[in-house]
Short mmCIF file of N, CA and C in Angstrom, two decimals:
data_model
loop_
_atom_site.label_atom_id
_atom_site.label_comp_id
_atom_site.label_asym_id
_atom_site.label_seq_id
_atom_site.Cartn_x
_atom_site.Cartn_y
_atom_site.Cartn_z
N MET A 1 99.68 66.73 154.59
CA MET A 1 98.49 66.86 155.53
C MET A 1 97.93 65.60 155.81
N PRO A 2 97.87 65.17 157.00
CA PRO A 2 97.15 63.92 157.38
C PRO A 2 95.71 63.94 157.03
N ARG A 3 95.12 62.94 156.41
CA ARG A 3 93.74 62.96 155.97
C ARG A 3 92.86 62.01 156.92
N GLY A 4 93.49 61.51 157.89
CA GLY A 4 92.68 60.61 158.82
C GLY A 4 92.10 59.45 158.07
N GLY A 5 92.70 58.93 157.00
CA GLY A 5 92.23 57.73 156.20
C GLY A 5 91.07 58.14 155.33
N ALA A 6 90.78 59.45 155.13
CA ALA A 6 89.69 59.92 154.35
C ALA A 6 90.27 60.52 153.08
N PRO A 7 90.26 59.84 151.89
CA PRO A 7 90.81 60.41 150.74
C PRO A 7 90.12 61.69 150.18
N ASN A 8 88.92 61.90 150.69
CA ASN A 8 88.11 63.02 150.11
C ASN A 8 88.20 64.22 151.12
N LEU A 9 89.06 64.24 152.11
CA LEU A 9 89.22 65.25 153.01
C LEU A 9 90.40 66.24 152.52
N GLY A 10 90.13 67.52 152.50
CA GLY A 10 91.14 68.35 152.08
C GLY A 10 90.71 69.80 152.64
N VAL A 11 91.58 70.71 152.25
CA VAL A 11 91.52 72.16 152.66
C VAL A 11 91.10 73.02 151.44
N MET A 12 90.20 73.94 151.75
CA MET A 12 89.89 75.02 150.84
C MET A 12 90.67 76.24 151.23
N VAL A 13 91.57 76.71 150.49
CA VAL A 13 92.39 77.75 150.72
C VAL A 13 91.72 79.07 150.20
N ASP A 14 91.73 80.15 151.02
CA ASP A 14 91.01 81.38 150.67
C ASP A 14 92.14 82.40 150.85
N SER A 15 92.28 83.12 149.76
CA SER A 15 93.20 84.26 149.73
C SER A 15 93.02 85.30 150.72
N TRP A 16 91.78 85.63 151.09
CA TRP A 16 91.51 86.63 152.15
C TRP A 16 92.03 86.17 153.44
N HIS A 17 91.85 84.88 153.84
CA HIS A 17 92.33 84.29 155.09
C HIS A 17 93.86 84.25 155.11
N HIS A 18 94.50 83.90 153.97
CA HIS A 18 95.90 83.85 153.90
C HIS A 18 96.48 85.18 154.18
N PHE A 19 95.97 86.18 153.49
CA PHE A 19 96.61 87.60 153.59
C PHE A 19 96.19 88.28 154.99
N ARG A 20 94.95 87.95 155.40
CA ARG A 20 94.64 88.58 156.72
C ARG A 20 95.26 87.77 157.86
N GLY A 21 95.65 86.57 157.60
CA GLY A 21 96.31 85.74 158.62
C GLY A 21 97.83 86.09 158.60
N ALA A 22 98.65 84.99 158.80
CA ALA A 22 100.09 85.19 158.81
C ALA A 22 100.68 85.41 157.36
N ALA A 23 99.94 85.20 156.37
CA ALA A 23 100.49 85.28 154.93
C ALA A 23 101.74 84.54 154.81
N ASN A 24 101.81 83.39 155.46
CA ASN A 24 103.03 82.60 155.52
C ASN A 24 102.96 81.46 154.42
N ASP A 25 103.71 81.62 153.37
CA ASP A 25 103.64 80.58 152.28
C ASP A 25 104.04 79.29 152.69
N ASN A 26 104.80 79.12 153.81
CA ASN A 26 105.13 77.77 154.29
C ASN A 26 103.97 77.05 154.81
N TYR A 27 102.98 77.65 155.29
CA TYR A 27 101.78 76.96 155.71
C TYR A 27 101.10 76.29 154.51
N LEU A 28 101.05 76.93 153.37
CA LEU A 28 100.53 76.38 152.17
C LEU A 28 101.41 75.19 151.64
N ARG A 29 102.74 75.32 151.79
CA ARG A 29 103.66 74.35 151.43
C ARG A 29 103.51 73.03 152.39
N ASP A 30 103.18 73.33 153.60
CA ASP A 30 102.95 72.18 154.58
C ASP A 30 101.75 71.43 154.34
N ILE A 31 100.72 72.06 153.86
CA ILE A 31 99.48 71.41 153.51
C ILE A 31 99.68 70.50 152.31
N GLY A 32 100.45 71.03 151.41
CA GLY A 32 100.80 70.15 150.19
C GLY A 32 99.83 70.19 149.10
N LYS A 33 100.33 69.78 147.91
CA LYS A 33 99.42 69.85 146.73
C LYS A 33 98.21 69.03 146.76
N ASP A 34 98.35 67.88 147.45
CA ASP A 34 97.24 66.91 147.53
C ASP A 34 96.23 67.36 148.61
N GLY A 35 96.65 68.12 149.53
CA GLY A 35 95.85 68.59 150.71
C GLY A 35 94.93 69.79 150.25
N ILE A 36 95.32 70.51 149.23
CA ILE A 36 94.46 71.65 148.90
C ILE A 36 93.54 71.30 147.78
N VAL A 37 92.23 71.27 148.08
CA VAL A 37 91.25 70.62 147.11
C VAL A 37 90.42 71.74 146.54
N ALA A 38 90.48 73.01 147.02
CA ALA A 38 89.63 74.06 146.40
C ALA A 38 90.44 75.42 146.79
N VAL A 39 90.21 76.39 145.98
CA VAL A 39 90.79 77.72 146.20
C VAL A 39 89.66 78.77 145.97
N GLN A 40 89.70 79.76 146.87
CA GLN A 40 88.79 80.89 146.69
C GLN A 40 89.76 82.13 146.61
N ILE A 41 89.57 82.86 145.56
CA ILE A 41 90.38 84.02 145.37
C ILE A 41 89.57 85.30 145.37
N ASP A 42 89.91 86.07 146.35
CA ASP A 42 89.30 87.39 146.48
C ASP A 42 90.35 88.48 146.94
N ASP A 43 90.10 89.65 146.90
CA ASP A 43 91.08 90.73 147.22
C ASP A 43 90.46 91.54 148.23
N ALA A 44 91.28 92.45 148.83
CA ALA A 44 90.95 93.50 149.85
C ALA A 44 91.95 94.50 149.91
N ARG A 45 91.66 95.55 150.65
CA ARG A 45 92.59 96.57 150.88
C ARG A 45 93.65 96.09 151.95
N THR A 46 94.74 96.83 152.02
CA THR A 46 95.68 96.47 152.98
C THR A 46 95.17 96.61 154.44
N GLU A 47 94.56 97.73 154.67
CA GLU A 47 94.11 97.95 156.03
C GLU A 47 92.64 97.34 156.21
N ILE A 48 92.52 96.79 157.35
CA ILE A 48 91.17 96.21 157.74
C ILE A 48 90.20 97.31 157.96
N ARG A 49 89.01 97.20 157.39
CA ARG A 49 87.96 98.18 157.61
C ARG A 49 86.99 97.76 158.66
N GLY A 50 86.93 98.47 159.74
CA GLY A 50 85.98 98.05 160.84
C GLY A 50 86.52 96.83 161.54
N ALA A 51 85.61 96.08 162.22
CA ALA A 51 85.98 94.88 162.90
C ALA A 51 86.32 93.84 161.81
N LEU A 52 87.10 92.85 162.18
CA LEU A 52 87.57 91.77 161.21
C LEU A 52 86.32 91.10 160.62
N LEU A 53 85.31 90.82 161.39
CA LEU A 53 84.08 90.17 160.90
C LEU A 53 83.45 91.06 159.81
N ASP A 54 83.40 92.36 160.04
CA ASP A 54 82.82 93.22 159.07
C ASP A 54 83.61 93.29 157.82
N ASP A 55 84.95 93.22 157.93
CA ASP A 55 85.87 93.27 156.82
C ASP A 55 85.66 91.98 156.01
N THR A 56 85.50 90.86 156.60
CA THR A 56 85.43 89.74 155.76
C THR A 56 84.05 89.60 155.03
N ARG A 57 83.00 90.16 155.70
CA ARG A 57 81.66 90.05 155.15
C ARG A 57 81.42 91.13 154.16
N ASN A 58 81.99 92.36 154.32
CA ASN A 58 81.61 93.41 153.54
C ASN A 58 82.67 94.14 152.66
N GLU A 59 83.85 93.73 152.92
CA GLU A 59 84.96 94.52 152.25
C GLU A 59 85.83 93.68 151.31
N ARG A 60 85.49 92.47 151.03
CA ARG A 60 86.11 91.73 150.02
C ARG A 60 85.86 92.26 148.69
N LEU A 61 86.94 92.25 147.75
CA LEU A 61 86.88 92.89 146.55
C LEU A 61 87.14 91.77 145.43
N LEU A 62 86.88 92.15 144.29
CA LEU A 62 87.08 91.16 143.13
C LEU A 62 88.66 91.23 142.91
N PRO A 63 89.22 90.04 142.48
CA PRO A 63 90.67 89.96 142.28
C PRO A 63 91.06 91.18 141.44
N GLY A 64 92.17 91.71 141.91
CA GLY A 64 92.80 92.90 141.09
C GLY A 64 92.32 94.25 141.54
N GLU A 65 91.22 94.32 142.37
CA GLU A 65 90.65 95.50 142.79
C GLU A 65 91.31 95.98 144.18
N GLY A 66 91.97 95.07 144.81
CA GLY A 66 92.59 95.41 146.27
C GLY A 66 94.17 95.39 146.10
N ASP A 67 94.58 95.14 147.32
CA ASP A 67 96.06 95.34 147.48
C ASP A 67 96.78 93.98 147.75
N PHE A 68 96.10 92.78 147.77
CA PHE A 68 96.68 91.55 148.03
C PHE A 68 97.63 91.16 146.77
N ASP A 69 98.70 90.47 147.07
CA ASP A 69 99.55 90.07 145.98
C ASP A 69 99.11 88.74 145.42
N LEU A 70 97.97 88.73 144.74
CA LEU A 70 97.30 87.62 144.21
C LEU A 70 98.15 86.84 143.10
N VAL A 71 98.95 87.56 142.43
CA VAL A 71 99.79 86.94 141.35
C VAL A 71 100.76 86.03 142.07
N HIS A 72 101.43 86.50 143.15
CA HIS A 72 102.22 85.64 143.96
C HIS A 72 101.53 84.41 144.55
N PHE A 73 100.34 84.67 145.01
CA PHE A 73 99.54 83.68 145.71
C PHE A 73 99.27 82.55 144.70
N VAL A 74 98.74 82.94 143.52
CA VAL A 74 98.25 81.92 142.51
C VAL A 74 99.63 81.25 141.99
N ARG A 75 100.71 81.96 141.75
CA ARG A 75 101.85 81.42 141.23
C ARG A 75 102.38 80.26 142.31
N LEU A 76 102.36 80.69 143.53
CA LEU A 76 102.76 79.75 144.60
C LEU A 76 101.95 78.44 144.51
N LEU A 77 100.67 78.56 144.40
CA LEU A 77 99.86 77.30 144.36
C LEU A 77 100.23 76.50 143.01
N ASP A 78 100.38 77.25 141.93
CA ASP A 78 100.71 76.54 140.73
C ASP A 78 102.10 75.90 140.87
N ASP A 79 103.13 76.60 141.39
CA ASP A 79 104.45 76.01 141.62
C ASP A 79 104.47 74.80 142.58
N LEU A 80 103.50 74.75 143.49
CA LEU A 80 103.35 73.51 144.34
C LEU A 80 102.66 72.49 143.61
N GLY A 81 102.12 72.67 142.53
CA GLY A 81 101.40 71.59 141.74
C GLY A 81 99.97 71.45 142.17
N VAL A 82 99.38 72.41 142.88
CA VAL A 82 98.05 72.32 143.31
C VAL A 82 97.16 72.19 142.14
N GLN A 83 96.15 71.33 142.09
CA GLN A 83 95.20 71.20 141.04
C GLN A 83 93.84 71.12 141.66
N PRO A 84 93.38 72.26 142.27
CA PRO A 84 92.10 72.23 142.97
C PRO A 84 90.95 72.55 142.00
N SER A 85 89.68 72.52 142.58
CA SER A 85 88.62 73.19 141.96
C SER A 85 88.81 74.61 142.28
N LEU A 86 88.93 75.45 141.13
CA LEU A 86 89.04 76.88 141.31
C LEU A 86 87.65 77.40 141.07
N LEU A 87 87.04 77.87 142.17
CA LEU A 87 85.72 78.28 142.13
C LEU A 87 85.51 79.41 141.16
N GLY A 88 84.64 79.29 140.14
CA GLY A 88 84.21 80.32 139.25
C GLY A 88 85.26 80.71 138.18
N ARG A 89 86.30 79.94 138.07
CA ARG A 89 87.35 80.19 137.07
C ARG A 89 87.86 78.87 136.56
N GLY A 90 88.99 78.99 135.73
CA GLY A 90 89.59 77.92 135.13
C GLY A 90 90.81 77.47 135.89
N PRO A 91 91.69 76.78 135.22
CA PRO A 91 92.97 76.27 135.90
C PRO A 91 93.86 77.36 136.45
N LEU A 92 94.64 77.10 137.44
CA LEU A 92 95.49 78.05 138.14
C LEU A 92 96.41 78.74 137.07
N ALA A 93 96.86 78.05 136.15
CA ALA A 93 97.75 78.63 135.17
C ALA A 93 97.14 79.88 134.54
N HIS A 94 95.81 79.73 134.19
CA HIS A 94 95.07 80.88 133.60
C HIS A 94 94.99 81.92 134.55
N ALA A 95 94.72 81.76 135.80
CA ALA A 95 94.54 82.76 136.87
C ALA A 95 95.81 83.58 137.13
N ALA A 96 96.97 82.85 136.94
CA ALA A 96 98.20 83.50 137.21
C ALA A 96 98.64 84.53 136.16
N ARG A 97 97.93 84.54 134.94
CA ARG A 97 98.27 85.45 133.87
C ARG A 97 97.84 86.90 134.15
#
């Protein structure tokens, strides 16, 4: 991922956006391990509840309480060698268990 000469520029990856979007693992691969600087992990049901804006604001669930394949998501990031700040938790290897 081009950083425009700014070494402190990166992407925060959010599982909700990944799964509500294309859920294309190649997008994360294209960003690369050095481009992902933070990860937010949350869950949701398969079906969108209400409008998309309502779903993102009101229907996010704690990891493991919804239908997203979070184990795959975390393992993918770990396999890529991503070492982000994982908000509210420890290293990705712990989250993948």
